[in-house]
Tab-separated table of C-alpha atoms in Angstrom:
chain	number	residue	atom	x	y	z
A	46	UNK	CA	28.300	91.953	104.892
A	47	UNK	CA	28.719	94.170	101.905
A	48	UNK	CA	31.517	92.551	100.245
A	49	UNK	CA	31.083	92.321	96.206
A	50	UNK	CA	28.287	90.003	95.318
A	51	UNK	CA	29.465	87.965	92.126
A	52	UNK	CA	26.253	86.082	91.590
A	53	UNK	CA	22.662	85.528	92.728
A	54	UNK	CA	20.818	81.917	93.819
A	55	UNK	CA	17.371	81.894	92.277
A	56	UNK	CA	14.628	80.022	94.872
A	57	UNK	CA	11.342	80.316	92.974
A	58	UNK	CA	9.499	76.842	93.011
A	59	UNK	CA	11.949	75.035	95.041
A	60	UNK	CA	10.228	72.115	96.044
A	61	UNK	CA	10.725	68.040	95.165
A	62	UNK	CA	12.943	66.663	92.695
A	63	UNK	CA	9.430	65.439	90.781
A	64	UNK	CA	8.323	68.358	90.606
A	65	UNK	CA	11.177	70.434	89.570
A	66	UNK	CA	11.336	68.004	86.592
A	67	UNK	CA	7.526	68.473	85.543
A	68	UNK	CA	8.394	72.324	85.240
A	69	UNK	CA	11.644	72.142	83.370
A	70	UNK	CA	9.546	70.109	81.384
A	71	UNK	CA	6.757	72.094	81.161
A	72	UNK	CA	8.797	75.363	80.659
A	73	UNK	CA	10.392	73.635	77.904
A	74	UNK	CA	7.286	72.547	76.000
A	75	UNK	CA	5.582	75.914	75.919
A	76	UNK	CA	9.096	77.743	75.458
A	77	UNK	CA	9.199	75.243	72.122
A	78	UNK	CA	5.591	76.024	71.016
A	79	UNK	CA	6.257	79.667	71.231
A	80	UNK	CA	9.251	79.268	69.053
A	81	UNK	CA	7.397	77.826	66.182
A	82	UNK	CA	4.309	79.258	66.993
A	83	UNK	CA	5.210	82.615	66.589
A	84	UNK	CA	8.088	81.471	63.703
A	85	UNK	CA	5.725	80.370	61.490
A	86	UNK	CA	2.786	83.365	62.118
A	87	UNK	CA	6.325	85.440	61.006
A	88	UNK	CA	6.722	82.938	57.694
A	89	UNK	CA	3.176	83.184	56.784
A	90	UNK	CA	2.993	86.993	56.945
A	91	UNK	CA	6.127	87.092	54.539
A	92	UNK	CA	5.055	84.380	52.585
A	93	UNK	CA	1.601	85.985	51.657
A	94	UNK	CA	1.642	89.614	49.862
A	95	UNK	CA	-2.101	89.724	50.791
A	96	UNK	CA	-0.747	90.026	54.186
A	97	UNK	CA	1.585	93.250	53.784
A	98	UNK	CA	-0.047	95.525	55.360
A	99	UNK	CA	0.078	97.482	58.604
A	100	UNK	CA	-1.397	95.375	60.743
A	101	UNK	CA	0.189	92.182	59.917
A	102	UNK	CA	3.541	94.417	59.744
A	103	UNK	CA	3.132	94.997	63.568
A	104	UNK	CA	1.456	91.395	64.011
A	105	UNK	CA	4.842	90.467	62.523
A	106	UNK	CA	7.026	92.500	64.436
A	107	UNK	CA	5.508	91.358	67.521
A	108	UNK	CA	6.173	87.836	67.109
A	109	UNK	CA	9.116	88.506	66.489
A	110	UNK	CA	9.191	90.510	69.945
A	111	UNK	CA	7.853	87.411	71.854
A	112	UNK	CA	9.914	85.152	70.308
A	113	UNK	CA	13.033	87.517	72.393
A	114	UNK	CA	10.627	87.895	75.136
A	115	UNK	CA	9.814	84.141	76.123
A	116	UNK	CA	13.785	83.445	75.504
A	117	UNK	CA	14.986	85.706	77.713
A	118	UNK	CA	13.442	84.111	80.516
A	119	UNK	CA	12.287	80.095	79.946
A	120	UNK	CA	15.137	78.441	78.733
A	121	UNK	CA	17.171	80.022	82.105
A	122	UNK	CA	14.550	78.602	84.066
A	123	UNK	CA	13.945	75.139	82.177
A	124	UNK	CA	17.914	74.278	82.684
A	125	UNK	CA	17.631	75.733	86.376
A	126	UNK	CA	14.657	73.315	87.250
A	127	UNK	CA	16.288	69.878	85.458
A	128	UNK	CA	19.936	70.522	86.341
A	129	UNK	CA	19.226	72.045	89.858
A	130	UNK	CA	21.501	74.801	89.150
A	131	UNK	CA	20.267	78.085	90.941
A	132	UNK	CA	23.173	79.802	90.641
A	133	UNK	CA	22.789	83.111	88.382
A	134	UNK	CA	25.861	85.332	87.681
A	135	UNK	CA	25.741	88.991	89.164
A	136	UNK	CA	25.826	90.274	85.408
A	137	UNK	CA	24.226	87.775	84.221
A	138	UNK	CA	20.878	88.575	86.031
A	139	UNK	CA	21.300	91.758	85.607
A	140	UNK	CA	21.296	91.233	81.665
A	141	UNK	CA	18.212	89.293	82.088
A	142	UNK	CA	16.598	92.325	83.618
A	143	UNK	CA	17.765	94.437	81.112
A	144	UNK	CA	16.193	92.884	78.064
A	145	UNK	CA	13.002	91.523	80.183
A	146	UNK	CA	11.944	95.066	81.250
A	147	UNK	CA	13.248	95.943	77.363
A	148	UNK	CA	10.721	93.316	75.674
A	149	UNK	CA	8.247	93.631	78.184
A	150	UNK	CA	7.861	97.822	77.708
A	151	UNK	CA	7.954	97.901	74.276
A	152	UNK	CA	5.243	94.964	74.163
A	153	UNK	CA	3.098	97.572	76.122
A	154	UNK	CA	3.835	99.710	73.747
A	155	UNK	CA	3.127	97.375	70.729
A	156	UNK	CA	0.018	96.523	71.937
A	157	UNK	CA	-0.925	100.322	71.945
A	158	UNK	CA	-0.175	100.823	68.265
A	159	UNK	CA	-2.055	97.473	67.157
A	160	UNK	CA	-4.667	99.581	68.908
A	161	UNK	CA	-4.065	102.768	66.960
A	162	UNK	CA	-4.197	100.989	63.773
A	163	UNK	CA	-7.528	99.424	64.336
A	164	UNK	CA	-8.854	102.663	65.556
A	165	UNK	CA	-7.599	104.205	62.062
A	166	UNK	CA	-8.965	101.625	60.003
A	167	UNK	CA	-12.573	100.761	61.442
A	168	UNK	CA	-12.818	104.975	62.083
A	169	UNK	CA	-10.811	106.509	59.597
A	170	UNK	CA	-11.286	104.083	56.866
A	171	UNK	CA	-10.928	106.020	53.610
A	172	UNK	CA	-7.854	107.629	55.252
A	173	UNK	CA	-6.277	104.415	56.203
A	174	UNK	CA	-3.489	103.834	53.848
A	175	UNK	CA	-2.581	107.590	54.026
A	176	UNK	CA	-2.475	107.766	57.607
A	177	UNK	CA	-0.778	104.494	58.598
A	178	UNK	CA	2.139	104.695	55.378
A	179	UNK	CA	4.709	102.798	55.713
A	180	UNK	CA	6.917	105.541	57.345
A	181	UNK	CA	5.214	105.822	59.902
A	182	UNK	CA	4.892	102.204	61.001
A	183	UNK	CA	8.766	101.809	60.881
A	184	UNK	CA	8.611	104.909	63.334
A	185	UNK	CA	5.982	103.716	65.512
A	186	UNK	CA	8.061	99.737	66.125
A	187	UNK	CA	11.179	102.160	66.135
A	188	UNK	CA	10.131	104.355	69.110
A	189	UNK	CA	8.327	101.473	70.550
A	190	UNK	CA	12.207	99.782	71.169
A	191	UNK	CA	13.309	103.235	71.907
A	192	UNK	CA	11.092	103.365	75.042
A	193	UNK	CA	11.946	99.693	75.754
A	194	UNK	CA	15.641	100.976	75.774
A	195	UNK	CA	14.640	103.932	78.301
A	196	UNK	CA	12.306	102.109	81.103
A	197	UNK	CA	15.101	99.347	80.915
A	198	UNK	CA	18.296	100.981	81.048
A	199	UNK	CA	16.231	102.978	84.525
A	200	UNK	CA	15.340	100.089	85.994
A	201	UNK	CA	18.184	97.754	85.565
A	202	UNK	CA	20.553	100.963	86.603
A	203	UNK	CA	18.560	101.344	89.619
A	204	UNK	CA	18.105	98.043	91.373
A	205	UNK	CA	21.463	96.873	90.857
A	206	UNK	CA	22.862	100.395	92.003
A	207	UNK	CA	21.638	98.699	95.716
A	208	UNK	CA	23.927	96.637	97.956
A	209	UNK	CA	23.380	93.094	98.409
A	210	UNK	CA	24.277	90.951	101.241
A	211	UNK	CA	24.228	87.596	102.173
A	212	UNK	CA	22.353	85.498	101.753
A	213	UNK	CA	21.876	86.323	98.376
A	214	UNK	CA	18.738	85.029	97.075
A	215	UNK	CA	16.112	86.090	95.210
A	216	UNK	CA	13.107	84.637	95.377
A	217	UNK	CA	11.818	84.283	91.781
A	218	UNK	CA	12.725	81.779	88.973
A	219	UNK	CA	14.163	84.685	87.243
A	220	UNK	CA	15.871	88.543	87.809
A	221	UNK	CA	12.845	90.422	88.393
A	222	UNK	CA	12.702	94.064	89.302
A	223	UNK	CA	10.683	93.749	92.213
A	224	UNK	CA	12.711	90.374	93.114
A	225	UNK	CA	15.908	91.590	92.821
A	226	UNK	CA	14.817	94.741	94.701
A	227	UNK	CA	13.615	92.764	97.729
A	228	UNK	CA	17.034	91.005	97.906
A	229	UNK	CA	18.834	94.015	98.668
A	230	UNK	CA	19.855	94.804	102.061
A	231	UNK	CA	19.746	98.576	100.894
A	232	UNK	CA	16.711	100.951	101.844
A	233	UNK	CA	14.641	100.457	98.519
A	234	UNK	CA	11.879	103.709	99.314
A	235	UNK	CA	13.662	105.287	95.872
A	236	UNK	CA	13.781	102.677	93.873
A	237	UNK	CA	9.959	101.667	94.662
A	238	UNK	CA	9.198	105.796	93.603
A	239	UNK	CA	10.874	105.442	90.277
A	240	UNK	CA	10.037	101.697	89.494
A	241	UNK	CA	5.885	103.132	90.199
A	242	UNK	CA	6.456	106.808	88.489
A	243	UNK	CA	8.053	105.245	85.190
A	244	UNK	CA	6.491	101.785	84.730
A	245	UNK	CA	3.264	103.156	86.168
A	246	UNK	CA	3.216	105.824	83.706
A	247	UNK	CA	4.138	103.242	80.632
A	248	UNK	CA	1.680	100.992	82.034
A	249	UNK	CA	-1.091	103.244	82.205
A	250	UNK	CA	-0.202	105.004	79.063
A	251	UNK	CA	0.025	102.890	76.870
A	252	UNK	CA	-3.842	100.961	78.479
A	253	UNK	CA	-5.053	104.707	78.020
A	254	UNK	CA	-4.731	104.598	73.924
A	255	UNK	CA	-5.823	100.967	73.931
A	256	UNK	CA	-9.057	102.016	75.935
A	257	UNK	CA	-9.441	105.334	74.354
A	258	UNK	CA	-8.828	103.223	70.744
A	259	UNK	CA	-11.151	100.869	71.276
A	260	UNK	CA	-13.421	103.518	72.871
A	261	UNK	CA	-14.300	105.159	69.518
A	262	UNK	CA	-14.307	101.711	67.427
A	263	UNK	CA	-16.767	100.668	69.398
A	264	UNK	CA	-18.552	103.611	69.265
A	265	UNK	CA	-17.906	103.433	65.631
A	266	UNK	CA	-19.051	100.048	64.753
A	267	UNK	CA	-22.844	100.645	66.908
A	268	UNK	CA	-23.097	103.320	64.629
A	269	UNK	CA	-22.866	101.072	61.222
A	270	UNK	CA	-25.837	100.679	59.546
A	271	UNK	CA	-25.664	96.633	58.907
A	272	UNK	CA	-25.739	93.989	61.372
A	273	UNK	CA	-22.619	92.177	58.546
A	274	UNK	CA	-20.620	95.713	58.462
A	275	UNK	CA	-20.503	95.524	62.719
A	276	UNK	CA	-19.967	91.799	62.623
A	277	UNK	CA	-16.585	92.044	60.313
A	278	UNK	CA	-15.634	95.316	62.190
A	279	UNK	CA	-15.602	93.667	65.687
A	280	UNK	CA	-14.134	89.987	64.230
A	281	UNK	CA	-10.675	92.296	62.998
A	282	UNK	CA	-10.751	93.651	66.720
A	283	UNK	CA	-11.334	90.569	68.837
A	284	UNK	CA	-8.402	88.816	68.999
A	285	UNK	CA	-5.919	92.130	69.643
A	286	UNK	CA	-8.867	92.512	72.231
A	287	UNK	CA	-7.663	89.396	73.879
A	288	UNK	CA	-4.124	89.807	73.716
A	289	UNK	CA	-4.429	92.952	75.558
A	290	UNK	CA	-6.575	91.856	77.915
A	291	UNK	CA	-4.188	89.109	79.142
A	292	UNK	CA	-1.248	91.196	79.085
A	293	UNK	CA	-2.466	94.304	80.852
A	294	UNK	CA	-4.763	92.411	83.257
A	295	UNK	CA	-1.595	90.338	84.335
A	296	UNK	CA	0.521	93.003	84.659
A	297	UNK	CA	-1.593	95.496	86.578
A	298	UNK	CA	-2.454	92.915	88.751
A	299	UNK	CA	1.547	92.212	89.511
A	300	UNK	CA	2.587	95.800	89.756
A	301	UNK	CA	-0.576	97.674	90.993
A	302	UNK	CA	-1.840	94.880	93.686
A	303	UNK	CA	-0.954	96.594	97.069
A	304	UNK	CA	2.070	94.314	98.400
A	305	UNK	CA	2.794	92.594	95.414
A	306	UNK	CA	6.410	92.292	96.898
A	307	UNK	CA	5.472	90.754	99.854
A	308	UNK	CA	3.965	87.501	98.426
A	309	UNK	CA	6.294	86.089	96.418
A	310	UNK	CA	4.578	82.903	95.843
A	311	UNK	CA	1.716	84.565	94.077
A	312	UNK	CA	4.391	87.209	92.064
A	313	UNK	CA	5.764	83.862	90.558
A	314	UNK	CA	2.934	82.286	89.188
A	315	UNK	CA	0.978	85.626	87.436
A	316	UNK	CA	4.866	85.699	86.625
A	317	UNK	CA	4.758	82.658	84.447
A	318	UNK	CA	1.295	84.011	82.629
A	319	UNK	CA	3.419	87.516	81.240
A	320	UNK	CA	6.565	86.381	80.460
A	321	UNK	CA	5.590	82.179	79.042
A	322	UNK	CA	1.975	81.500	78.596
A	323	UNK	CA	0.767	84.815	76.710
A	324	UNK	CA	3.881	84.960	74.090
A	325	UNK	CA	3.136	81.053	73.792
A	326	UNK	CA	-0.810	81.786	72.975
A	327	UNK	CA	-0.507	84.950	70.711
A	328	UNK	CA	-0.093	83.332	67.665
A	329	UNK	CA	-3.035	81.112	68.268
A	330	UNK	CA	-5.103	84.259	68.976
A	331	UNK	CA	-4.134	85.778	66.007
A	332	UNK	CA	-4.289	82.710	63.959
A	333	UNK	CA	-7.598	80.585	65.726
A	334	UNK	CA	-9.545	84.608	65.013
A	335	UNK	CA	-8.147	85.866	61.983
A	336	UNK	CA	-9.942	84.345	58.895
A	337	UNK	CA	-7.553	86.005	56.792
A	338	UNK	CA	-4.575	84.011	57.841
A	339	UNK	CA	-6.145	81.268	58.308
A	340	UNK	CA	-6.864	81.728	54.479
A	341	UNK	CA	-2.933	82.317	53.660
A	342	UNK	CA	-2.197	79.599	56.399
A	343	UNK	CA	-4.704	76.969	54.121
A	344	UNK	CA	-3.752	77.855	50.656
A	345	UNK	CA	0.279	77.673	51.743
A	346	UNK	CA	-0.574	74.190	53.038
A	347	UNK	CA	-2.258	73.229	49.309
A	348	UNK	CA	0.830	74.618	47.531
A	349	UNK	CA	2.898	72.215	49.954
């Protein structure tokens, strides 16, 4: 029973023919959208000097994040629904785990310095461009990755450190942690303390600075003496508000929830909201509530 596993079958939404087709579908649509949705938020950003500043730098950095993100995981699962192939490689899932937990921790991390910044800038304005130079954005992406590179190279070391017998399925439409973990046919207690004392601690570090960020902004912008001055403090905010509200709030639900690993049904579809819909709609946050690139976005057009 614990002969050398040389690849994994993936079950997640196994179900009719039909409907396998509607998701590959589906998966492939928003996995397309994302692409150029987030491509051309990147082209805009370089296209417009206006736009070269620190927050667009890390609005620009994380597209290109999602952009890695959503292809780590859709087009995998698009082929796997139309072809009917389940059949993932033993390296090749864990590679997928590797640079999901990778893009996923440093987009945790992202989302804290967009945070930071906008703190700085609606509290700190005067010191803005001293504080956030361009040194220390490159540092803050930088050690963003770094951590990416440490939760990752943990987690993927740990799970597929445990034996796995037959049959040797995981029930998810990708290499998940928690997944891949309830595959094994090894006692897990370990890996469930790490996987909750370092993502928990990345999780709820990185929603501390956002809180504690937005905390004083708020603060901040009740304090400002006209009702225009609060209006065009909160519309700079609103949309990174979103963002991190669908991020975190999917993925404390997922890892926090009290037996997330025993409904895998559930753990599949708040699955699909992390890792496709949210790098799919983050341009059209950013875009839909930013006037300012919505002004680049316009007078690019004209010049077309």
């Amino acid at each position: 029973n614990h002969t050398k596993i040389t690849e994994f079958i993936l079950v997640g939404f196994k179900s009719h023919p039909g409907v396998q087709l509607f998701l590959s579908v589906l998966f492939s649509t928003m996995y397309v959208v994302t692409v150029v949705g987030n491509a051309c938020m990147i082209l805009i950003i370089r296209m417009d000097s206006k736009l070269h500043t620190p927050m667009y730098f890390f609005l620009e950095n994380l597209s290109i994040l999602d952009i890695c993100y959503s292809s780590v995981i859709t087009p995998k699962a698009a082929l796997t629904f139309s072809l009917g192939r389940r059949i993932i490689s033993y390296n090749g899932c864990a590679s997928q785990m590797l640079f999901f937990s990778l893009f996923g921790t440093t987009e945790a991390f992202f989302l804290a310095v967009m945070a930071y910044d906008r703190f700085i800038a609606i509290c700190n304005p005067l010191l803005y461009q001293i504080i956030m130079n361009k040194r220390l954005c490159v540092f803050m992406v930088v050690g963003s990755y770094l951590s990416g590179c440490f939760n990752c190279t943990i987690q993927t070391g740990f799970a597929f450190s445990l034996s796995f017998c037959d049959p040797k399925e995981i029930n998810h439409f990708f290499c998940d942690v928690l997944a891949v973990m309830y595959a094994s046919c090894s006692d897990t207690l370990v890996n469930e303390i790490v996987m909750l004392s370092v993502c928990g601690s990345i999780i709820v570090g990185t929603a501390l600075v956002v809180f504690i960020s937005y905390g004083y902004i708020f603060m901040t912008i009740v304090q400002m003496p006209s009702a225009e001055s609060r209006r065009k403090a909160f519309s700079t905010c609103s949309s990174h508000m979103l963002a991190v509200s669908l991020f975190f709030g999917t993925v404390f639900f997922m890892y926090a929830e009290p037996g997330g690993m025993s409904s895998p049904d559930k753990s599949n579809t708040i699955s699909i909201i992390y890792t496709i819909v949210i790098p799919m709609l983050n341009p059209f946050i950013y875009t839909l509530q930013n006037k300012a690139v919505k002004r680049s976005l316009k007078n690019q057009l004209k010049r077309k």
